[in-house]
């Protein structure tokens, strides 16, 4: 009887977990879709995106490049997961920031393609861009300028490479740029020539001590 009871409890827990996962998967797209049509200046839109790769140390993260089809267009994004070592210094304390494309970037990119008016003819800034998938996709939606920002020059080099590969004309015209932005640095912020019409970001911050510098920026 004890064995049957434990088995039943495990089945109930498993069922509840699956239901919660389904709710989480459905919620981000619904919430973004609801808030976007009526967005006004100064509005914000947020979504929670569950991480779906059970083992991030394998599979797509280890690829030197990944292919995506977003908004009916094909994109190829270079990654650098395998180039990182445990000794690589990271202000975030996490060696994998800016090393691979995370799920939230794909969701945000897809969302922007369904709301092109948010980007078209706008000055757009991406914070914590990493490899810049979101900015690359946004660049195809006719912004005045899209600037992908990160703090690490190696990561920015990959972002520039991804611009040059996917939107070469805009990269040459400097309408798609990758620039350094250390959160909390007034000098870096001023060099970007604000203000911007739209600011986007996905999987931006993981550590509590980074919240204040981000908000200051």
mmCIF file of C-alpha atoms in Angstrom:
data_model
loop_
_atom_site.group_PDB
_atom_site.id
_atom_site.type_symbol
_atom_site.label_atom_id
_atom_site.label_comp_id
_atom_site.label_asym_id
_atom_site.label_seq_id
_atom_site.Cartn_x
_atom_site.Cartn_y
_atom_site.Cartn_z
ATOM 1 C CA UNK A 1 0.000 0.000 0.000
ATOM 2 C CA UNK A 2 2.870 2.382 0.830
ATOM 3 C CA UNK A 3 4.412 1.714 -2.554
ATOM 4 C CA UNK A 4 1.099 2.377 -4.310
ATOM 5 C CA UNK A 5 0.665 5.596 -2.308
ATOM 6 C CA UNK A 6 4.104 6.878 -3.259
ATOM 7 C CA UNK A 7 3.460 5.989 -6.886
ATOM 8 C CA UNK A 8 0.162 7.896 -6.854
ATOM 9 C CA UNK A 9 1.771 10.956 -5.287
ATOM 10 C CA UNK A 10 4.519 10.904 -7.911
ATOM 11 C CA UNK A 11 1.938 10.698 -10.692
ATOM 12 C CA UNK A 12 -0.004 13.644 -9.227
ATOM 13 C CA UNK A 13 3.148 15.735 -8.876
ATOM 14 C CA UNK A 14 4.155 14.892 -12.443
ATOM 15 C CA UNK A 15 0.698 15.871 -13.757
ATOM 16 C CA UNK A 16 0.726 19.186 -11.888
ATOM 17 C CA UNK A 17 4.226 19.931 -13.192
ATOM 18 C CA UNK A 18 3.135 19.283 -16.793
ATOM 19 C CA UNK A 19 0.110 21.560 -16.388
ATOM 20 C CA UNK A 20 2.284 24.353 -14.964
ATOM 21 C CA UNK A 21 4.745 24.006 -17.843
ATOM 22 C CA UNK A 22 1.928 24.221 -20.403
ATOM 23 C CA UNK A 23 0.543 27.325 -18.690
ATOM 24 C CA UNK A 24 3.972 28.953 -18.681
ATOM 25 C CA UNK A 25 4.500 28.136 -22.345
ATOM 26 C CA UNK A 26 1.146 29.642 -23.300
ATOM 27 C CA UNK A 27 1.319 32.753 -21.095
ATOM 28 C CA UNK A 28 4.193 34.716 -22.670
ATOM 29 C CA UNK A 29 2.768 34.837 -26.177
ATOM 30 C CA UNK A 30 -0.723 35.653 -24.918
ATOM 31 C CA UNK A 31 0.487 38.443 -22.629
ATOM 32 C CA UNK A 32 2.689 40.021 -25.295
ATOM 33 C CA UNK A 33 -0.101 39.874 -27.819
ATOM 34 C CA UNK A 34 -2.527 41.515 -25.385
ATOM 35 C CA UNK A 35 -0.324 44.436 -24.393
ATOM 36 C CA UNK A 36 1.302 45.264 -27.716
ATOM 37 C CA UNK A 37 -1.625 46.705 -29.763
ATOM 38 C CA UNK A 38 -2.342 49.450 -27.225
ATOM 39 C CA UNK A 39 1.226 50.269 -26.298
ATOM 40 C CA UNK A 40 1.951 53.964 -25.888
ATOM 41 C CA UNK A 41 5.155 55.918 -25.317
ATOM 42 C CA UNK A 42 6.752 54.804 -22.088
ATOM 43 C CA UNK A 43 4.903 51.493 -22.050
ATOM 44 C CA UNK A 44 6.625 48.241 -21.168
ATOM 45 C CA UNK A 45 5.852 44.666 -22.110
ATOM 46 C CA UNK A 46 7.240 41.618 -20.297
ATOM 47 C CA UNK A 47 7.012 37.851 -20.709
ATOM 48 C CA UNK A 48 8.326 34.809 -18.855
ATOM 49 C CA UNK A 49 9.903 32.237 -21.170
ATOM 50 C CA UNK A 50 10.623 28.779 -19.668
ATOM 51 C CA UNK A 51 14.027 27.398 -20.550
ATOM 52 C CA UNK A 52 13.324 24.261 -22.591
ATOM 53 C CA UNK A 53 16.774 22.722 -23.084
ATOM 54 C CA UNK A 54 17.095 20.048 -20.399
ATOM 55 C CA UNK A 55 20.885 19.971 -20.707
ATOM 56 C CA UNK A 56 22.346 23.287 -21.914
ATOM 57 C CA UNK A 57 25.836 21.810 -22.166
ATOM 58 C CA UNK A 58 24.940 19.805 -25.246
ATOM 59 C CA UNK A 59 22.938 20.030 -28.455
ATOM 60 C CA UNK A 60 22.331 23.453 -29.977
ATOM 61 C CA UNK A 61 24.458 25.410 -27.514
ATOM 62 C CA UNK A 62 27.624 23.683 -28.711
ATOM 63 C CA UNK A 63 27.062 24.468 -32.377
ATOM 64 C CA UNK A 64 29.370 27.093 -33.878
ATOM 65 C CA UNK A 65 26.316 28.520 -35.635
ATOM 66 C CA UNK A 66 22.565 28.041 -35.456
ATOM 67 C CA UNK A 67 19.938 28.512 -38.135
ATOM 68 C CA UNK A 68 16.544 30.071 -37.434
ATOM 69 C CA UNK A 69 13.455 30.824 -39.478
ATOM 70 C CA UNK A 70 11.694 33.808 -37.917
ATOM 71 C CA UNK A 71 8.996 35.911 -39.544
ATOM 72 C CA UNK A 72 9.392 33.906 -42.736
ATOM 73 C CA UNK A 73 13.093 34.824 -43.046
ATOM 74 C CA UNK A 74 16.174 32.662 -42.509
ATOM 75 C CA UNK A 75 18.956 33.714 -40.147
ATOM 76 C CA UNK A 76 22.300 32.159 -39.224
ATOM 77 C CA UNK A 77 23.810 33.181 -35.879
ATOM 78 C CA UNK A 78 27.393 32.429 -34.880
ATOM 79 C CA UNK A 79 27.922 31.145 -31.330
ATOM 80 C CA UNK A 80 30.963 30.776 -29.062
ATOM 81 C CA UNK A 81 29.944 28.317 -26.331
ATOM 82 C CA UNK A 82 32.793 25.920 -27.044
ATOM 83 C CA UNK A 83 35.343 28.746 -27.031
ATOM 84 C CA UNK A 84 34.658 29.622 -23.384
ATOM 85 C CA UNK A 85 36.678 28.199 -20.499
ATOM 86 C CA UNK A 86 36.129 28.226 -16.750
ATOM 87 C CA UNK A 87 38.917 30.804 -16.494
ATOM 88 C CA UNK A 88 37.224 33.349 -18.761
ATOM 89 C CA UNK A 89 36.481 36.471 -16.689
ATOM 90 C CA UNK A 90 32.835 37.503 -16.671
ATOM 91 C CA UNK A 91 31.504 40.490 -14.715
ATOM 92 C CA UNK A 92 28.242 38.577 -14.435
ATOM 93 C CA UNK A 93 29.995 35.623 -12.843
ATOM 94 C CA UNK A 94 28.674 33.326 -15.553
ATOM 95 C CA UNK A 95 30.944 32.210 -18.349
ATOM 96 C CA UNK A 96 28.130 31.449 -20.779
ATOM 97 C CA UNK A 97 26.622 34.955 -21.078
ATOM 98 C CA UNK A 98 26.905 36.035 -24.699
ATOM 99 C CA UNK A 99 28.023 32.570 -25.775
ATOM 100 C CA UNK A 100 24.813 31.101 -27.217
ATOM 101 C CA UNK A 101 21.292 32.011 -28.317
ATOM 102 C CA UNK A 102 18.835 31.584 -25.450
ATOM 103 C CA UNK A 103 15.160 30.702 -25.870
ATOM 104 C CA UNK A 104 13.793 34.101 -24.848
ATOM 105 C CA UNK A 105 15.650 35.783 -27.731
ATOM 106 C CA UNK A 106 13.836 33.534 -30.194
ATOM 107 C CA UNK A 107 10.440 34.298 -28.617
ATOM 108 C CA UNK A 108 11.079 38.058 -28.598
ATOM 109 C CA UNK A 109 12.335 37.996 -32.195
ATOM 110 C CA UNK A 110 9.219 36.159 -33.326
ATOM 111 C CA UNK A 111 7.020 38.615 -31.427
ATOM 112 C CA UNK A 112 8.660 41.643 -33.051
ATOM 113 C CA UNK A 113 7.958 40.176 -36.482
ATOM 114 C CA UNK A 114 4.243 40.130 -35.621
ATOM 115 C CA UNK A 115 4.364 43.780 -34.465
ATOM 116 C CA UNK A 116 6.527 45.443 -37.106
ATOM 117 C CA UNK A 117 5.140 48.889 -36.270
ATOM 118 C CA UNK A 118 7.034 48.753 -32.984
ATOM 119 C CA UNK A 119 10.322 48.824 -34.925
ATOM 120 C CA UNK A 120 9.659 50.461 -38.293
ATOM 121 C CA UNK A 121 11.281 53.910 -38.619
ATOM 122 C CA UNK A 122 12.293 53.810 -34.930
ATOM 123 C CA UNK A 123 15.593 54.202 -33.106
ATOM 124 C CA UNK A 124 15.928 50.854 -31.354
ATOM 125 C CA UNK A 125 18.331 49.782 -28.614
ATOM 126 C CA UNK A 126 18.904 46.231 -27.416
ATOM 127 C CA UNK A 127 20.465 45.835 -23.957
ATOM 128 C CA UNK A 128 22.415 42.711 -23.066
ATOM 129 C CA UNK A 129 22.248 41.643 -26.687
ATOM 130 C CA UNK A 130 24.808 38.855 -26.577
ATOM 131 C CA UNK A 131 24.993 37.415 -30.083
ATOM 132 C CA UNK A 132 22.304 39.887 -31.222
ATOM 133 C CA UNK A 133 19.659 37.589 -32.701
ATOM 134 C CA UNK A 134 16.929 40.039 -31.612
ATOM 135 C CA UNK A 135 18.761 42.979 -33.184
ATOM 136 C CA UNK A 136 19.467 41.040 -36.385
ATOM 137 C CA UNK A 137 15.781 40.216 -36.762
ATOM 138 C CA UNK A 138 14.759 43.773 -35.847
ATOM 139 C CA UNK A 139 17.126 45.080 -38.523
ATOM 140 C CA UNK A 140 14.937 43.420 -41.172
ATOM 141 C CA UNK A 141 11.895 45.408 -39.947
ATOM 142 C CA UNK A 142 13.145 48.755 -41.336
ATOM 143 C CA UNK A 143 14.284 50.637 -38.223
ATOM 144 C CA UNK A 144 16.024 54.002 -38.495
ATOM 145 C CA UNK A 145 18.837 52.359 -36.588
ATOM 146 C CA UNK A 146 19.225 49.274 -34.394
ATOM 147 C CA UNK A 147 22.041 49.229 -31.843
ATOM 148 C CA UNK A 148 22.907 45.989 -30.075
ATOM 149 C CA UNK A 149 24.822 46.554 -26.850
ATOM 150 C CA UNK A 150 26.902 44.400 -24.529
ATOM 151 C CA UNK A 151 29.903 44.956 -22.262
ATOM 152 C CA UNK A 152 32.350 42.422 -23.735
ATOM 153 C CA UNK A 153 34.294 43.198 -26.921
ATOM 154 C CA UNK A 154 34.560 39.514 -27.895
ATOM 155 C CA UNK A 155 30.786 39.175 -27.717
ATOM 156 C CA UNK A 156 30.355 42.414 -29.673
ATOM 157 C CA UNK A 157 32.670 41.027 -32.351
ATOM 158 C CA UNK A 158 30.325 38.084 -32.815
ATOM 159 C CA UNK A 159 27.326 40.414 -32.869
ATOM 160 C CA UNK A 160 28.959 42.445 -35.649
ATOM 161 C CA UNK A 161 29.722 39.244 -37.523
ATOM 162 C CA UNK A 162 26.061 38.249 -37.257
ATOM 163 C CA UNK A 163 24.967 41.643 -38.584
ATOM 164 C CA UNK A 164 27.417 41.417 -41.484
ATOM 165 C CA UNK A 165 26.259 37.918 -42.392
ATOM 166 C CA UNK A 166 22.496 38.464 -42.106
ATOM 167 C CA UNK A 167 21.955 42.160 -42.922
ATOM 168 C CA UNK A 168 25.148 43.234 -44.714
ATOM 169 C CA UNK A 169 23.664 46.336 -46.378
ATOM 170 C CA UNK A 170 22.401 47.758 -43.073
ATOM 171 C CA UNK A 171 25.711 46.945 -41.391
ATOM 172 C CA UNK A 172 27.603 48.874 -44.103
ATOM 173 C CA UNK A 173 25.206 51.814 -43.711
ATOM 174 C CA UNK A 174 25.712 51.672 -39.918
ATOM 175 C CA UNK A 175 21.973 51.262 -39.441
ATOM 176 C CA UNK A 176 22.779 47.986 -37.641
ATOM 177 C CA UNK A 177 25.508 48.465 -35.053
ATOM 178 C CA UNK A 178 27.035 46.597 -32.113
ATOM 179 C CA UNK A 179 28.326 48.950 -29.423
ATOM 180 C CA UNK A 180 29.769 48.633 -25.947
ATOM 181 C CA UNK A 181 27.547 49.517 -22.999
ATOM 182 C CA UNK A 182 28.706 48.815 -19.472
ATOM 183 C CA UNK A 183 25.703 49.258 -17.209
ATOM 184 C CA UNK A 184 26.159 52.223 -14.911
ATOM 185 C CA UNK A 185 28.640 53.941 -17.230
ATOM 186 C CA UNK A 186 27.374 57.427 -18.097
ATOM 187 C CA UNK A 187 30.113 57.742 -20.720
ATOM 188 C CA UNK A 188 29.016 54.571 -22.550
ATOM 189 C CA UNK A 189 25.361 55.610 -22.382
ATOM 190 C CA UNK A 190 26.063 59.102 -23.745
ATOM 191 C CA UNK A 191 28.106 57.687 -26.632
ATOM 192 C CA UNK A 192 24.993 55.898 -27.925
ATOM 193 C CA UNK A 193 23.288 59.268 -28.534
ATOM 194 C CA UNK A 194 20.000 58.700 -26.728
ATOM 195 C CA UNK A 195 17.046 58.895 -26.600
ATOM 196 C CA UNK A 196 15.674 55.762 -28.254
ATOM 197 C CA UNK A 197 12.088 55.072 -29.300
ATOM 198 C CA UNK A 198 12.203 51.412 -28.307
ATOM 199 C CA UNK A 199 14.401 49.438 -25.906
ATOM 200 C CA UNK A 200 14.328 45.637 -26.059
ATOM 201 C CA UNK A 201 16.055 42.891 -24.121
ATOM 202 C CA UNK A 202 15.798 39.154 -23.490
ATOM 203 C CA UNK A 203 17.477 37.060 -20.778
ATOM 204 C CA UNK A 204 19.161 40.286 -19.753
ATOM 205 C CA UNK A 205 20.095 39.870 -16.101
ATOM 206 C CA UNK A 206 20.736 36.876 -13.839
ATOM 207 C CA UNK A 207 22.363 38.369 -10.748
ATOM 208 C CA UNK A 208 20.722 40.678 -8.229
ATOM 209 C CA UNK A 209 23.734 42.979 -7.957
ATOM 210 C CA UNK A 210 23.350 43.856 -11.661
ATOM 211 C CA UNK A 211 19.804 45.269 -11.262
ATOM 212 C CA UNK A 212 20.813 48.729 -10.011
ATOM 213 C CA UNK A 213 23.468 49.379 -12.700
ATOM 214 C CA UNK A 214 20.955 48.322 -15.355
ATOM 215 C CA UNK A 215 18.236 50.593 -13.964
ATOM 216 C CA UNK A 216 20.703 53.484 -13.710
ATOM 217 C CA UNK A 217 21.602 53.032 -17.352
#
